[in-house]
Structure formats: C-alpha cells, structure tokens
N, CA and C of each residue as an Amber inpcrd file, in Angstrom:
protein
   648
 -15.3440000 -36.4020000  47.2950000 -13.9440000 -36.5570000  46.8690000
 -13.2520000 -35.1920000  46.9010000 -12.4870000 -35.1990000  47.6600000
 -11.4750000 -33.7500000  47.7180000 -10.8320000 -33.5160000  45.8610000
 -10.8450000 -32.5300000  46.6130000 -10.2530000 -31.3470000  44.9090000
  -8.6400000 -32.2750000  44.4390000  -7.8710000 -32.5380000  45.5090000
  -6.4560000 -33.0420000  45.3690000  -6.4540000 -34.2410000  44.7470000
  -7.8830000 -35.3830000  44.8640000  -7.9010000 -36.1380000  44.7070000
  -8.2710000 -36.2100000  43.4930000  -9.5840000 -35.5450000  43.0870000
 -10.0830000 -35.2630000  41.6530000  -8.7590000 -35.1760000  40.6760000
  -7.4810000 -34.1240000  40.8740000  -6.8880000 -33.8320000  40.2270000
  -5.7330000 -35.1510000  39.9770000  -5.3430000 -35.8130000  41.1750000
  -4.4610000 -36.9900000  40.8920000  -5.3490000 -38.2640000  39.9520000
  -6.1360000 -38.1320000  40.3150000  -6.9990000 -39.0490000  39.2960000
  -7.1910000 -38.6930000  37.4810000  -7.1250000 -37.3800000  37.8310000
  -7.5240000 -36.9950000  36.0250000  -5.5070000 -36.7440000  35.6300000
  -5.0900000 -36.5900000  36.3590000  -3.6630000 -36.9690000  35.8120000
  -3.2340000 -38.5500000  35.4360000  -3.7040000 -38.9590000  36.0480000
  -3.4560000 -40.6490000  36.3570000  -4.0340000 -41.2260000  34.4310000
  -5.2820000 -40.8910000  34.2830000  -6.1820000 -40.8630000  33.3500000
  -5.5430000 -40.6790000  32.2800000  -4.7120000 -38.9680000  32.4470000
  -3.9760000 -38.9130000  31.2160000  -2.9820000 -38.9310000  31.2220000
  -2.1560000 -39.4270000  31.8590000  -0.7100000 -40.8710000  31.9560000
  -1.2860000 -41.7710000  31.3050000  -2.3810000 -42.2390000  31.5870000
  -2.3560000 -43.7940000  31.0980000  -2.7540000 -43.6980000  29.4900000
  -3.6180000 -42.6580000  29.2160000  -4.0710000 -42.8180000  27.9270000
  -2.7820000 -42.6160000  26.9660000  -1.5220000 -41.9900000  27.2130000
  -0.5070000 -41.7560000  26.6070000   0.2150000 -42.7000000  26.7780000
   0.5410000 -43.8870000  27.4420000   1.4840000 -44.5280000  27.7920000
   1.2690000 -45.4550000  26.4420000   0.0460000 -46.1310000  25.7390000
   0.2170000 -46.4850000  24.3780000   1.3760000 -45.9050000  23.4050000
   1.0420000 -45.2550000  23.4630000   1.9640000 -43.6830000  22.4360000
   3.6280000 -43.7940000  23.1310000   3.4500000 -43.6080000  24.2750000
   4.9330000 -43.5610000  24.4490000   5.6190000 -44.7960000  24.0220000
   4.6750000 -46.0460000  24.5380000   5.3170000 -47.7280000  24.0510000
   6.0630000 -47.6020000  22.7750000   5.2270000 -47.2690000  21.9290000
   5.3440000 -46.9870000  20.4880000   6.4840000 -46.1280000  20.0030000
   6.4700000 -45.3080000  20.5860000   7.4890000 -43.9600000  20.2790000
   8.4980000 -44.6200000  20.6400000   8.9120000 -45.0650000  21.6530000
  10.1120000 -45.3070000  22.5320000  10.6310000 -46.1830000  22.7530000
   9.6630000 -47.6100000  22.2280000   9.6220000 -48.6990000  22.1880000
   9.9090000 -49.4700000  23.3680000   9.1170000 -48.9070000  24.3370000
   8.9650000 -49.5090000  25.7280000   8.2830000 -50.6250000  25.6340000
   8.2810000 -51.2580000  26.9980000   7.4560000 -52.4080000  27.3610000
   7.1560000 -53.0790000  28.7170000   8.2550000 -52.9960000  29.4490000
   8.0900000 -53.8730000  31.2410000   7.9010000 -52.8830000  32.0740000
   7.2920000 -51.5120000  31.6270000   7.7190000 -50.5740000  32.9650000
   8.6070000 -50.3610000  33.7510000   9.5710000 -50.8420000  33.3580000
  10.5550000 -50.9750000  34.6750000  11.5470000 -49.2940000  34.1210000
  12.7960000 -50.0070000  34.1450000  13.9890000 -49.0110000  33.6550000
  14.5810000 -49.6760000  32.7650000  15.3400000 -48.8300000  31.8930000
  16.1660000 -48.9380000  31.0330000  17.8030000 -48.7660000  31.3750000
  18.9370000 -49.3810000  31.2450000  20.1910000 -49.2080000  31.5950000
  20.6910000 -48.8890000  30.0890000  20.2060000 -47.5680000  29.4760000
  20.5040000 -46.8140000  28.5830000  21.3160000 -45.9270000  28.5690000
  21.6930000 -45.6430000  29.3850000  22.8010000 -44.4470000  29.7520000
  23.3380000 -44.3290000  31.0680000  24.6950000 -44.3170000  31.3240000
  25.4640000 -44.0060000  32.4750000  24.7540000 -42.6750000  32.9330000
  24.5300000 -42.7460000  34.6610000  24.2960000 -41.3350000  35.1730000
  25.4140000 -40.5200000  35.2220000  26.6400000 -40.9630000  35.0480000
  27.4430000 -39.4100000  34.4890000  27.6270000 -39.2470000  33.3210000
  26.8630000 -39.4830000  32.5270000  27.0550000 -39.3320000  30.9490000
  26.4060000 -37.4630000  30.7090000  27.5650000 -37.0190000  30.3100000
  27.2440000 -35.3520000  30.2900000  26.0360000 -35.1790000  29.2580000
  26.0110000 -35.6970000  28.4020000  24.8840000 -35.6690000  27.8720000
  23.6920000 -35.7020000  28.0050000  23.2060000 -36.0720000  29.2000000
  22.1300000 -35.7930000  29.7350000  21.5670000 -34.6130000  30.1500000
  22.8900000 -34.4360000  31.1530000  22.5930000 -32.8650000  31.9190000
  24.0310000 -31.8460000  31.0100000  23.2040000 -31.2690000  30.6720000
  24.7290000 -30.1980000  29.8850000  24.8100000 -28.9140000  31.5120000
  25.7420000 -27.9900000  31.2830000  25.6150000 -26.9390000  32.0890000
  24.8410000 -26.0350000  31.0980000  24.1940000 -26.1220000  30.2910000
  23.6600000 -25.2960000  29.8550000  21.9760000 -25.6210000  30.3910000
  21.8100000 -26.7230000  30.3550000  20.7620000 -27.0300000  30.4690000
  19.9530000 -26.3940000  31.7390000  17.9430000 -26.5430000  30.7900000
  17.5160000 -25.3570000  32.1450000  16.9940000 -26.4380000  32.6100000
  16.8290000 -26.2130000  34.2490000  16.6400000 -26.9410000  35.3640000
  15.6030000 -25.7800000  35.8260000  14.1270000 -26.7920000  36.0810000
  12.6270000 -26.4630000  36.5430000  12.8230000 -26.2870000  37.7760000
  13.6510000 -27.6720000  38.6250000  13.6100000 -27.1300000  39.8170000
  14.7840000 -28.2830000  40.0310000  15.9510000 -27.7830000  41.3270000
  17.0500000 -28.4040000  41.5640000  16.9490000 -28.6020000  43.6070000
  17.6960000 -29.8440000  43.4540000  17.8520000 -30.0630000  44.4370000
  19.1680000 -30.0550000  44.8590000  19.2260000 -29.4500000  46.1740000
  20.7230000 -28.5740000  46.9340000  21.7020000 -29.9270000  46.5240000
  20.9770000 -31.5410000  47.1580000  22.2180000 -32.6930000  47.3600000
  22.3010000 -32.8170000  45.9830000  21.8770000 -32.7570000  44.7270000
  21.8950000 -32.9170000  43.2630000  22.0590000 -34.5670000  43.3850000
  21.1960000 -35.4450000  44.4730000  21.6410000 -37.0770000  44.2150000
  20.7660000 -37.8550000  43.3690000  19.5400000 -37.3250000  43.0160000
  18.2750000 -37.4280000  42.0170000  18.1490000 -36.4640000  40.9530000
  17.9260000 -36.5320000  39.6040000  18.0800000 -35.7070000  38.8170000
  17.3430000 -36.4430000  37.8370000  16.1220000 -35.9040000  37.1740000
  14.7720000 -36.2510000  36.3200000  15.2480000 -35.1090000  34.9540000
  14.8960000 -36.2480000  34.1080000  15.3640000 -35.3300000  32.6910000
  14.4690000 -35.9220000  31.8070000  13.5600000 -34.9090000  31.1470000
  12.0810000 -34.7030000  30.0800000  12.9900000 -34.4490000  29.0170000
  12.8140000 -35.5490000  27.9810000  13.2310000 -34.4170000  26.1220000
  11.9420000 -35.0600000  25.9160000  11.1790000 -32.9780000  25.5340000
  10.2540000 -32.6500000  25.2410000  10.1440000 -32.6300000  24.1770000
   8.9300000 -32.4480000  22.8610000   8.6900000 -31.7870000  22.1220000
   6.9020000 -30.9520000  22.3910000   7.3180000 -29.5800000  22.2300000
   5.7500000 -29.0830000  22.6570000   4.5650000 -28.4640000  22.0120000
   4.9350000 -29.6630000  20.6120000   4.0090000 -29.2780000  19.7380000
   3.4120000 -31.2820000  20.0270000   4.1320000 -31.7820000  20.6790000
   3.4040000 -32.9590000  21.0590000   2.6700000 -33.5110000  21.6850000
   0.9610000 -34.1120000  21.5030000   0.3200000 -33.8570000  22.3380000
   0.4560000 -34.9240000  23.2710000   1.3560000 -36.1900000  22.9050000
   1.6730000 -36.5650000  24.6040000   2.3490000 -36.1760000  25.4970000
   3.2610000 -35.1320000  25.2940000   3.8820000 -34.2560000  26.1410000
   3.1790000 -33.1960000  26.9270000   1.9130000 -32.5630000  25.8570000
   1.1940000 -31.4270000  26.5140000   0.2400000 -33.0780000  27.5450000
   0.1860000 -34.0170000  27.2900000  -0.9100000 -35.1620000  28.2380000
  -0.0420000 -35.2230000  29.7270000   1.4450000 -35.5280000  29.7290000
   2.0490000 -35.7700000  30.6020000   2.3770000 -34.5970000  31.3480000
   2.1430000 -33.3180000  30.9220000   2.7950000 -32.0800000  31.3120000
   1.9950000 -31.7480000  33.1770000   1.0840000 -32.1720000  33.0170000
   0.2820000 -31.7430000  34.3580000   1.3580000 -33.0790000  35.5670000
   1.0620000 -34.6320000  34.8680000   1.9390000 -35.0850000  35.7970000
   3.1090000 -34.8760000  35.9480000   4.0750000 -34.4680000  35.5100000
   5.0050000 -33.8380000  35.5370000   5.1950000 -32.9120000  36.5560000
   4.1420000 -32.0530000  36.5450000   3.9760000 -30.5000000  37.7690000
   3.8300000 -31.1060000  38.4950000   2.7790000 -32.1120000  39.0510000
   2.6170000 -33.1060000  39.7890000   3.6720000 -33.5570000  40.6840000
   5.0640000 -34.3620000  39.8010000   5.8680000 -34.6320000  40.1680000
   7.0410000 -33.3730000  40.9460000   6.8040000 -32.5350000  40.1810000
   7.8700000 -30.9410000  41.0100000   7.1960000 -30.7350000  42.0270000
   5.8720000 -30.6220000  42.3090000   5.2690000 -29.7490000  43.9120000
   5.7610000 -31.3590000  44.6930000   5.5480000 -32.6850000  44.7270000
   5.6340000 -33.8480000  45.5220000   7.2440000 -33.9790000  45.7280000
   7.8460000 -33.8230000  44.9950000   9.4920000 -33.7630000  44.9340000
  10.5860000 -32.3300000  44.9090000   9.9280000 -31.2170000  44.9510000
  10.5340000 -30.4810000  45.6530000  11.6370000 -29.8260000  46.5990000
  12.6750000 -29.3100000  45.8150000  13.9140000 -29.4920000  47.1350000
  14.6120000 -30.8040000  47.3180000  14.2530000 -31.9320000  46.5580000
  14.3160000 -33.1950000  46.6650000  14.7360000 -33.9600000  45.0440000
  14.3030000 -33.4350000  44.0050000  14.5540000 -33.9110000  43.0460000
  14.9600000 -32.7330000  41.8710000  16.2810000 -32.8250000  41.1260000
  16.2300000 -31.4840000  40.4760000  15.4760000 -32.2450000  38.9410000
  14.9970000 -31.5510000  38.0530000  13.8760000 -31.5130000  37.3310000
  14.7800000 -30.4930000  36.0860000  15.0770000 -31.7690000  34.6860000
  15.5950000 -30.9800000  33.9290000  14.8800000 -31.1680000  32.3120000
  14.9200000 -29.9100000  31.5900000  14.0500000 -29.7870000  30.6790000
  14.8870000 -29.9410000  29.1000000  14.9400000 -30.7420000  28.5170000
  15.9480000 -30.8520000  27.1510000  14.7680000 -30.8340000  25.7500000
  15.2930000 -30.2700000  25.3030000  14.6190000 -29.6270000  23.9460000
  14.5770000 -31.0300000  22.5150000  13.6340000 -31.5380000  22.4170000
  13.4890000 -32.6810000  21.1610000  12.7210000 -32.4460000  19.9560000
  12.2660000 -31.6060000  19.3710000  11.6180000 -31.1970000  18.3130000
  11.5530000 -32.3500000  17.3790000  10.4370000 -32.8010000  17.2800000
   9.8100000 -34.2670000  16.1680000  10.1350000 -33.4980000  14.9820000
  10.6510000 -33.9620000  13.9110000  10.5150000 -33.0580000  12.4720000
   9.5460000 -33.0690000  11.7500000   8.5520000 -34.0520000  12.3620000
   7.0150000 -33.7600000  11.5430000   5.4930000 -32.6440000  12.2450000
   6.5950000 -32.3810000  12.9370000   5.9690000 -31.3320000  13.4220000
   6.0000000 -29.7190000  13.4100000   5.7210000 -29.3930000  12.2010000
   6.0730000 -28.4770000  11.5280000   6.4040000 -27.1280000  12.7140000
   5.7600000 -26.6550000  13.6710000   6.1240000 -25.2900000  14.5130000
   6.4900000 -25.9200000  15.5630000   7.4060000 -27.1920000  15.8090000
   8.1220000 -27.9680000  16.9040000   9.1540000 -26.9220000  17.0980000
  10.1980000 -26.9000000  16.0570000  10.9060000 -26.3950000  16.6080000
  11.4500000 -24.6890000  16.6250000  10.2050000 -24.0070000  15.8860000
   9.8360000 -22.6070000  16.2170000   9.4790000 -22.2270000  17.8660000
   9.0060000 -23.3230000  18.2630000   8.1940000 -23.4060000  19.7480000
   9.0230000 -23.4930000  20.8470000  10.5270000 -24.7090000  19.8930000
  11.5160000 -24.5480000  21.3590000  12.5720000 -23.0010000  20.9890000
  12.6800000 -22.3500000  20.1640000  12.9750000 -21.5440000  19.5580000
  12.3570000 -20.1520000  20.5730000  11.3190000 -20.1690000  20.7400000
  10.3060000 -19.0620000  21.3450000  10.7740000 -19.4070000  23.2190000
  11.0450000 -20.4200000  23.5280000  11.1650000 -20.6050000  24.5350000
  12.7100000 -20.4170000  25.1360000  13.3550000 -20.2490000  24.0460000
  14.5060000 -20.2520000  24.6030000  14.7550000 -19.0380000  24.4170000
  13.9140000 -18.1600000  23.3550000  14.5200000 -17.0480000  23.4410000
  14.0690000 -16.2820000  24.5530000  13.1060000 -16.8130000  25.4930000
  12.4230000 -16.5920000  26.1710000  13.3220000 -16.6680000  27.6220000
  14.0260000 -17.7420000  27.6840000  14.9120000 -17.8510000  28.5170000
  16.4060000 -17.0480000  28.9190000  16.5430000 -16.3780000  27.6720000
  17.5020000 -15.5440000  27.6930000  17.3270000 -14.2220000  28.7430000
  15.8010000 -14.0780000  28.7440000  15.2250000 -13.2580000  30.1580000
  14.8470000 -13.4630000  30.8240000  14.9140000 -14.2920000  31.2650000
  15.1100000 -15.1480000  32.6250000  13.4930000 -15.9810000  32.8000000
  12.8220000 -16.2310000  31.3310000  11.2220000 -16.2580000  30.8780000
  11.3710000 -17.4820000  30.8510000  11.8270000 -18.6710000  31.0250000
  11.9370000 -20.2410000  30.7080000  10.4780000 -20.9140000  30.7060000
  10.2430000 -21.1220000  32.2610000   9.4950000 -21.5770000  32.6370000
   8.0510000 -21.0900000  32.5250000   7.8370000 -19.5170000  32.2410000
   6.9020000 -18.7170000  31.7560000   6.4820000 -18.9820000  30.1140000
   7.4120000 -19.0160000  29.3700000   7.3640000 -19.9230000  28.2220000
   6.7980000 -21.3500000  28.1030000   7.4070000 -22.0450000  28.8290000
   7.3100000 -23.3490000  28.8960000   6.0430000 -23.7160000  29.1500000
   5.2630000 -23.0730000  30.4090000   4.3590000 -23.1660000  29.9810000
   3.3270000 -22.8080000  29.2970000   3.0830000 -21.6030000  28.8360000
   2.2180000 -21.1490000  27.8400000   2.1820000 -21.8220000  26.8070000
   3.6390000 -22.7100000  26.0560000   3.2140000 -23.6270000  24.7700000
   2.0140000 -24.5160000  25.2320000   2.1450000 -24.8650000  26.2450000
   1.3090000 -26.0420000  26.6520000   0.3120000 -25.6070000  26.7300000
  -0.4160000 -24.5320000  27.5400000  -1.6160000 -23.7080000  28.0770000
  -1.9990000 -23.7660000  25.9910000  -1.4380000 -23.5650000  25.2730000
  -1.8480000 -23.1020000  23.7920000  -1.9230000 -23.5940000  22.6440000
  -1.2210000 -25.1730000  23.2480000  -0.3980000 -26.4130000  22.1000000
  -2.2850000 -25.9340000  21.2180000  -3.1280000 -26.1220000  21.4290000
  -4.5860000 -26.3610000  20.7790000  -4.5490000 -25.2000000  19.2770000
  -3.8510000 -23.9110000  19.9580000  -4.2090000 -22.5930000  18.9980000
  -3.0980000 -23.3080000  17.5950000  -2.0950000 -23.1280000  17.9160000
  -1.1850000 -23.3890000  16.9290000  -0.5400000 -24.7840000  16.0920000
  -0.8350000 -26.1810000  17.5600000  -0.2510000 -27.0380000  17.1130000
  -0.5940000 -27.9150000  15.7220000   0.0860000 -28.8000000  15.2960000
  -1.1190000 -29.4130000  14.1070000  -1.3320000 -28.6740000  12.9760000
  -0.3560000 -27.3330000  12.9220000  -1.1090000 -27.0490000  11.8180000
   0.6410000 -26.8490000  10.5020000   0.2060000 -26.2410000   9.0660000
   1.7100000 -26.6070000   8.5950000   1.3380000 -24.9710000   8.0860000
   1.3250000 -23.8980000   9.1620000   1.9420000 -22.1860000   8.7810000
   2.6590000 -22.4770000  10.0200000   3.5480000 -21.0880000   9.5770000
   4.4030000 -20.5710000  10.9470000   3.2230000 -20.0460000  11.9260000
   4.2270000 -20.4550000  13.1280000   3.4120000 -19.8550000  14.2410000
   3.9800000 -18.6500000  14.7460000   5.1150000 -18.1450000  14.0040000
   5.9590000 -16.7270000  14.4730000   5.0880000 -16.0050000  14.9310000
   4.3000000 -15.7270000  14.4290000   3.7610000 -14.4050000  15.1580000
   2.9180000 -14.1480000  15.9770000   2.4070000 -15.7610000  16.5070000
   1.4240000 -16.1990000  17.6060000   2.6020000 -15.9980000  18.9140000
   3.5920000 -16.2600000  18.2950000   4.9740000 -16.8120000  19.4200000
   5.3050000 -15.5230000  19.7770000   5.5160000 -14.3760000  18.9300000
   6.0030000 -13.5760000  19.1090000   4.8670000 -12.5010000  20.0720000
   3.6020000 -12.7790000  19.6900000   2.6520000 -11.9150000  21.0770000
   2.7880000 -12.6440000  22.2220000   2.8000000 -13.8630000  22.6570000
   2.9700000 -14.5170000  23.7160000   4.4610000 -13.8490000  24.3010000
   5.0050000 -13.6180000  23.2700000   6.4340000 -12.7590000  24.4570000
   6.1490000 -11.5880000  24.9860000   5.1250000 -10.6600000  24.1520000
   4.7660000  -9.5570000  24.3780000   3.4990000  -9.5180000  26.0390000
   3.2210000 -10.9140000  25.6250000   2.0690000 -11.0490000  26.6050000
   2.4070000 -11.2260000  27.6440000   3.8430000 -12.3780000  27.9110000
   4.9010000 -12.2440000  29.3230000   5.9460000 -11.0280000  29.5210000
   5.3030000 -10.0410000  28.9440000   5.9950000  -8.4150000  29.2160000
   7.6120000  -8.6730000  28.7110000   7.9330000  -9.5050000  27.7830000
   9.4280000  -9.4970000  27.4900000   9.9310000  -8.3200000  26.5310000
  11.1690000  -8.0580000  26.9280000  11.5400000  -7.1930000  25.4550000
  10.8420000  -7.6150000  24.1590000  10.2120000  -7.3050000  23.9940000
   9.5630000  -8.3900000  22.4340000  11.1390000  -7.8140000  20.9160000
  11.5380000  -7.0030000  21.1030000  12.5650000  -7.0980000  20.0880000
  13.6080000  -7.8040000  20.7000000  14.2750000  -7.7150000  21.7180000
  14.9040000  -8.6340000  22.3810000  14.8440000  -9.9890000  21.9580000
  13.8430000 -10.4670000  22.3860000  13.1790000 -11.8470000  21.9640000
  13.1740000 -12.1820000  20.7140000  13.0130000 -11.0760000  19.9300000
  12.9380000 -11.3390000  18.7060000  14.3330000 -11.7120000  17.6780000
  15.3580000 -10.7310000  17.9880000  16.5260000 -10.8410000  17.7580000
  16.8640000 -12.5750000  17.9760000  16.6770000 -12.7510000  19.9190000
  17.2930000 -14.1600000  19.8820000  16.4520000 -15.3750000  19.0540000
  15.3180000 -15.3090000  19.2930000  14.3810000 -15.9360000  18.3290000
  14.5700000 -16.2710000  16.6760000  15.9100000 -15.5860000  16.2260000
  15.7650000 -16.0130000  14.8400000  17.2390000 -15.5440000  14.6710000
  17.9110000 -15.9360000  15.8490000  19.7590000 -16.2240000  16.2800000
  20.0580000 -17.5830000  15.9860000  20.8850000 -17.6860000  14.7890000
  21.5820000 -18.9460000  14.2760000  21.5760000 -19.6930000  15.7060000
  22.3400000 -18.9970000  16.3960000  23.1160000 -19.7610000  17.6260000
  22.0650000 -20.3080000  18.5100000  20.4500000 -19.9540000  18.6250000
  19.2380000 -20.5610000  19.3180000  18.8580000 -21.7070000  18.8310000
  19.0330000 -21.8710000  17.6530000  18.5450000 -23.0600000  16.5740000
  19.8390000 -24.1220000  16.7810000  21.2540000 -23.5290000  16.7670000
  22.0730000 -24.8280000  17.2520000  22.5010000 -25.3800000  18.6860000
  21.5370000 -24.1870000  19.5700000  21.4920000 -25.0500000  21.0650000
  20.2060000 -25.8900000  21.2160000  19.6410000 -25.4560000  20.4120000
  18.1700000 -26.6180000  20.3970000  19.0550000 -28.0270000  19.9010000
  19.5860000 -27.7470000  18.6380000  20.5180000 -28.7740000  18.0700000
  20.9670000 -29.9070000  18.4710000  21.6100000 -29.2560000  19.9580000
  22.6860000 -29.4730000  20.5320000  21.9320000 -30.4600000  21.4280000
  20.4570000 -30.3600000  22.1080000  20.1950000 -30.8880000  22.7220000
  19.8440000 -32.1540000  21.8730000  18.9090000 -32.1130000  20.7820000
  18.5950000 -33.1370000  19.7800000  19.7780000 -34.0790000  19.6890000
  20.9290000 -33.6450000  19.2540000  21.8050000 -34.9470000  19.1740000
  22.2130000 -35.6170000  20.3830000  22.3850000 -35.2550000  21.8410000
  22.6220000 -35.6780000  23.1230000  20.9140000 -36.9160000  23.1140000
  20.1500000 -36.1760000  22.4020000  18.6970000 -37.0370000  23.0520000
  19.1640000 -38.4680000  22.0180000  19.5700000 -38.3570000  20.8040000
  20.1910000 -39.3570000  19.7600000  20.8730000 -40.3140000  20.0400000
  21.9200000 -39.7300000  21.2360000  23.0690000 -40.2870000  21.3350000
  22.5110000 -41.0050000  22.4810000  21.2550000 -41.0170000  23.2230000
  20.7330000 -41.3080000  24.4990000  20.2310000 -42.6740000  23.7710000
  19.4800000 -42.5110000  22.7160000  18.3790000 -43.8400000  22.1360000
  17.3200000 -42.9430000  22.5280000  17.1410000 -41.8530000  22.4080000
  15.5390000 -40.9230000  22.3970000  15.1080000 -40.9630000  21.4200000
  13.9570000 -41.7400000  20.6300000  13.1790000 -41.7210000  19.2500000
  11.2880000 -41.2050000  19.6360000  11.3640000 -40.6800000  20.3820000
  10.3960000 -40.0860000  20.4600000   9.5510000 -39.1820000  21.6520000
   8.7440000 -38.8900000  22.4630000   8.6010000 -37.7540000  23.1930000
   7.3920000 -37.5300000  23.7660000   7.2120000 -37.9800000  25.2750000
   8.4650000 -37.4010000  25.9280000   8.9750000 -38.6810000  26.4720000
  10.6080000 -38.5000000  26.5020000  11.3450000 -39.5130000  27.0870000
  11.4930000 -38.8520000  28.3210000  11.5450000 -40.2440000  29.4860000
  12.2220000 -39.7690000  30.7610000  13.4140000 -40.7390000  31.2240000
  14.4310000 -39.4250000  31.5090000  15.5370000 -40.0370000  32.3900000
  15.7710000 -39.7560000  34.0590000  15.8020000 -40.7110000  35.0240000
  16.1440000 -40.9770000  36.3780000  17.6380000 -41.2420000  36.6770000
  18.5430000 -40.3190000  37.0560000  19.8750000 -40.5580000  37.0750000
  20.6040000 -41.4430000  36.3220000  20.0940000 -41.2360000  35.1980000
  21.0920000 -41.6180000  33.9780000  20.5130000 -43.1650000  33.5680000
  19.4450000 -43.5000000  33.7310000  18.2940000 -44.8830000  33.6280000
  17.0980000 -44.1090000  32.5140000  16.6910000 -44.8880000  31.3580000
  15.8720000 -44.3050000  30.9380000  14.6360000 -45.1570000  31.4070000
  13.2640000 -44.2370000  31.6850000  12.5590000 -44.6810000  32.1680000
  11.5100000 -45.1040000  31.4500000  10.6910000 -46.3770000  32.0010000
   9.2760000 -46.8700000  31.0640000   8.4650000 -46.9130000  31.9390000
   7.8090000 -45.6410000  32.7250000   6.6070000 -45.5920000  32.9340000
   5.4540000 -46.5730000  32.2270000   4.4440000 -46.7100000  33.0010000
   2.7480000 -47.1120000  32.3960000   2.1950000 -46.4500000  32.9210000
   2.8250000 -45.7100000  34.1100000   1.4880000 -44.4150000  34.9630000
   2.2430000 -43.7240000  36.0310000   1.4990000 -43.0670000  36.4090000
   2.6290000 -41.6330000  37.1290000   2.6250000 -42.7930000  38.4180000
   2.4130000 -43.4470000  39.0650000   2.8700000 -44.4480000  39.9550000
   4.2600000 -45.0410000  39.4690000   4.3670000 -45.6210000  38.3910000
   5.6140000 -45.8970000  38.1900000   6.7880000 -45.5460000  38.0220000
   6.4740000 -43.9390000  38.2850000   7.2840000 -42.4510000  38.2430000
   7.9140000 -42.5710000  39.6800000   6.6560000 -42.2030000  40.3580000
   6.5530000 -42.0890000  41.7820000   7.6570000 -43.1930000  42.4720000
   7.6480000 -44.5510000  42.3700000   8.4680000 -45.2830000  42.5840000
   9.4280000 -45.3880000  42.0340000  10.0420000 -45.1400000  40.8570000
  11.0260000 -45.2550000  40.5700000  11.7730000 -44.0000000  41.0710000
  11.0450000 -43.3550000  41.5500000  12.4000000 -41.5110000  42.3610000
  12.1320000 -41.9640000  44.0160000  11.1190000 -42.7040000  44.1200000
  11.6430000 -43.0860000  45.7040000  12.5260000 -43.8600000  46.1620000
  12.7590000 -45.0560000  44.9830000  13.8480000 -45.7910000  45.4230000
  14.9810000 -45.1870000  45.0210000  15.2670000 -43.8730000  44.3390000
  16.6950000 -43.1340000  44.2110000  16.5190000 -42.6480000  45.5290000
  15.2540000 -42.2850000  46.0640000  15.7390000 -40.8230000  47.3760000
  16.1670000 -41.9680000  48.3670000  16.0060000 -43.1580000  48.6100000
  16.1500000 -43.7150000  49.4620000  17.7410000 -43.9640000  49.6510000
C-alpha cells in the first residue's frame, strides 16, 4: 500500500470517528447540505477574515469555525490539509475563530493565533495549536505562557505578540467572529460552510463531493 494511500485512509478513520460528535454538536443527520445561510451573507466571509488558501475565480469558498482546544477539530484538521493540497488554486479555504466556553484556554489559543497573525504568523500558529492541542488542552490553568514560547519558537517579536495578545481589540475580533458563527446556527465545532450551504459531512468523501459539484 503506497504512503498516499496509508495516509487517506487514516484520515478517512478520523473523519469518521468524529462525525458522531459533530451529529451531536451540530445536530446533523442526512449528510447532505444545509440551506442555512445565503452565499452572500457577509457573515461568513468578513474582509477581515484569514484565508488558508484562495482561489483567483473566488466561485468556491470553504469556511471552518474552529475551536482549537477541540479535539474534533484537532481529528478533522489533517482532512482538512487534505482538502487544501487536492483543491488548490481551486477552492479558497477560510478560517473563523469559535471558542467553546467550556473550554477553558479556547479562547487564549485563538488569542495567540491572532496575535500571531498580526506578523504575518497565521497559519504558523494555526498549526502548532494543533501539533500541541495534547500539552495544554483539557486542562483549567492558563496556557499564557506555553502560548507565549510557541511565539518565541516561530521567531516572532515575542513582545510584539505579546502586546497584541492581551489587546482588548484581539479578544473583540475573536468576538466578532463568534457572533457571525451564532447568527449562522453554529452550536458547535467544527462547522463547515460550502458557498454559503452549511455542510453535514459523515466522511471526507462527502466533502470531496460536495466542492466538486460547486467546481463544476
């Protein structure tokens, strides 16, 4: 069995073992789509919002509200990458901030990441919560100062970071995204949206098809 294959399979694996969890969270059920939201509903995509990867025609547009102290988010996170190298240039890929409130360093984590983004660190952030959800997640101390070497560790200004990291104004663009995910019907994480359709996956196949019949 080739290496490519090994890896679509152990993604597949942990799609499916999460898709319980998402039912639940999100209160899915037919796999299909949801006609939850107009695709020009600004709320989805803000201009603020960071985009993983964009496509030139912008006619497909995939939107994750994360939380990354959640471990079905850190389960789905590989299919996800999955989905950016296969869709590429082809699908833009956008990242919205959902912090669970029982998750005590949820939203320290999107906090670290955004301040992270202010230097151009997004995606360098983004993933290290995940590479680390194990060290910190789950637990009820701050994780400040785990967060704060991980900036040091992606060579950022670490006072820089630090400043924005504990900037009123970082905590009400996280905010900002939370009530857009509200105003969507997002109750839990990770939700996915397909041009303004919320989606009910059961497995990264049902991903897969539902962005081919947009590219088409």
């Amino acid at each position: 069995m080739s290496t490519n294959a090994r890896i679509s399979i152990g993604i597949a694996v942990a799609f499916a073992a999460i898709v319980g969890v998402l039912l639940v969270l999100n209160g899915r059920g037919d796999g299909g789509v949801q006609d939850a939201a107009a695709a020009t509903d600004e709320r989805l995509v803000r201009a603020d919002s960071h985009r993983l990867n964009e496509a030139k025609d912008g006619k497909v547009t995939f939107v994750e509200f994360l939380d990354f102290e959640c471990e079905a988010c850190r389960a789905a996170f590989p299919a996800v990458e999955q989905l950016r190298e296969k869709y590429d240039g082809k699908v833009t890929f956008v990242v919205r901030y959902f912090p669970i409130q029982s998750h005590f360093n949820a939203e320290r984590a999107a906090r670290a990441v955004e301040a992270a983004a202010a230097q151009g660190k997004f995606e360098a952030m983004y993933r290290k919560m995940y590479d680390t959800q194990t060290e910190w997640g789950e637990q009820q101390v701050p994780a400040d100062a785990r967060f704060r070497a991980y900036a040091q560790e992606l060579g950022l200004d670490v006072a820089a970071w630090e400043q924005k990291y504990n900037d009123p104004a970082t905590l009400e663009r996280i905010k900002k995204d939370v009530a857009d995910g509200d105003a969507l019907g997002v109750t839990g994480t990770p939700t996915f949206f397909l041009n303004g359709k919320k989606l009910e996956p059961k497995s990264i196949d049902d991903l897969v098809t539902s962005i081919d019949a947009e590219l088409k």
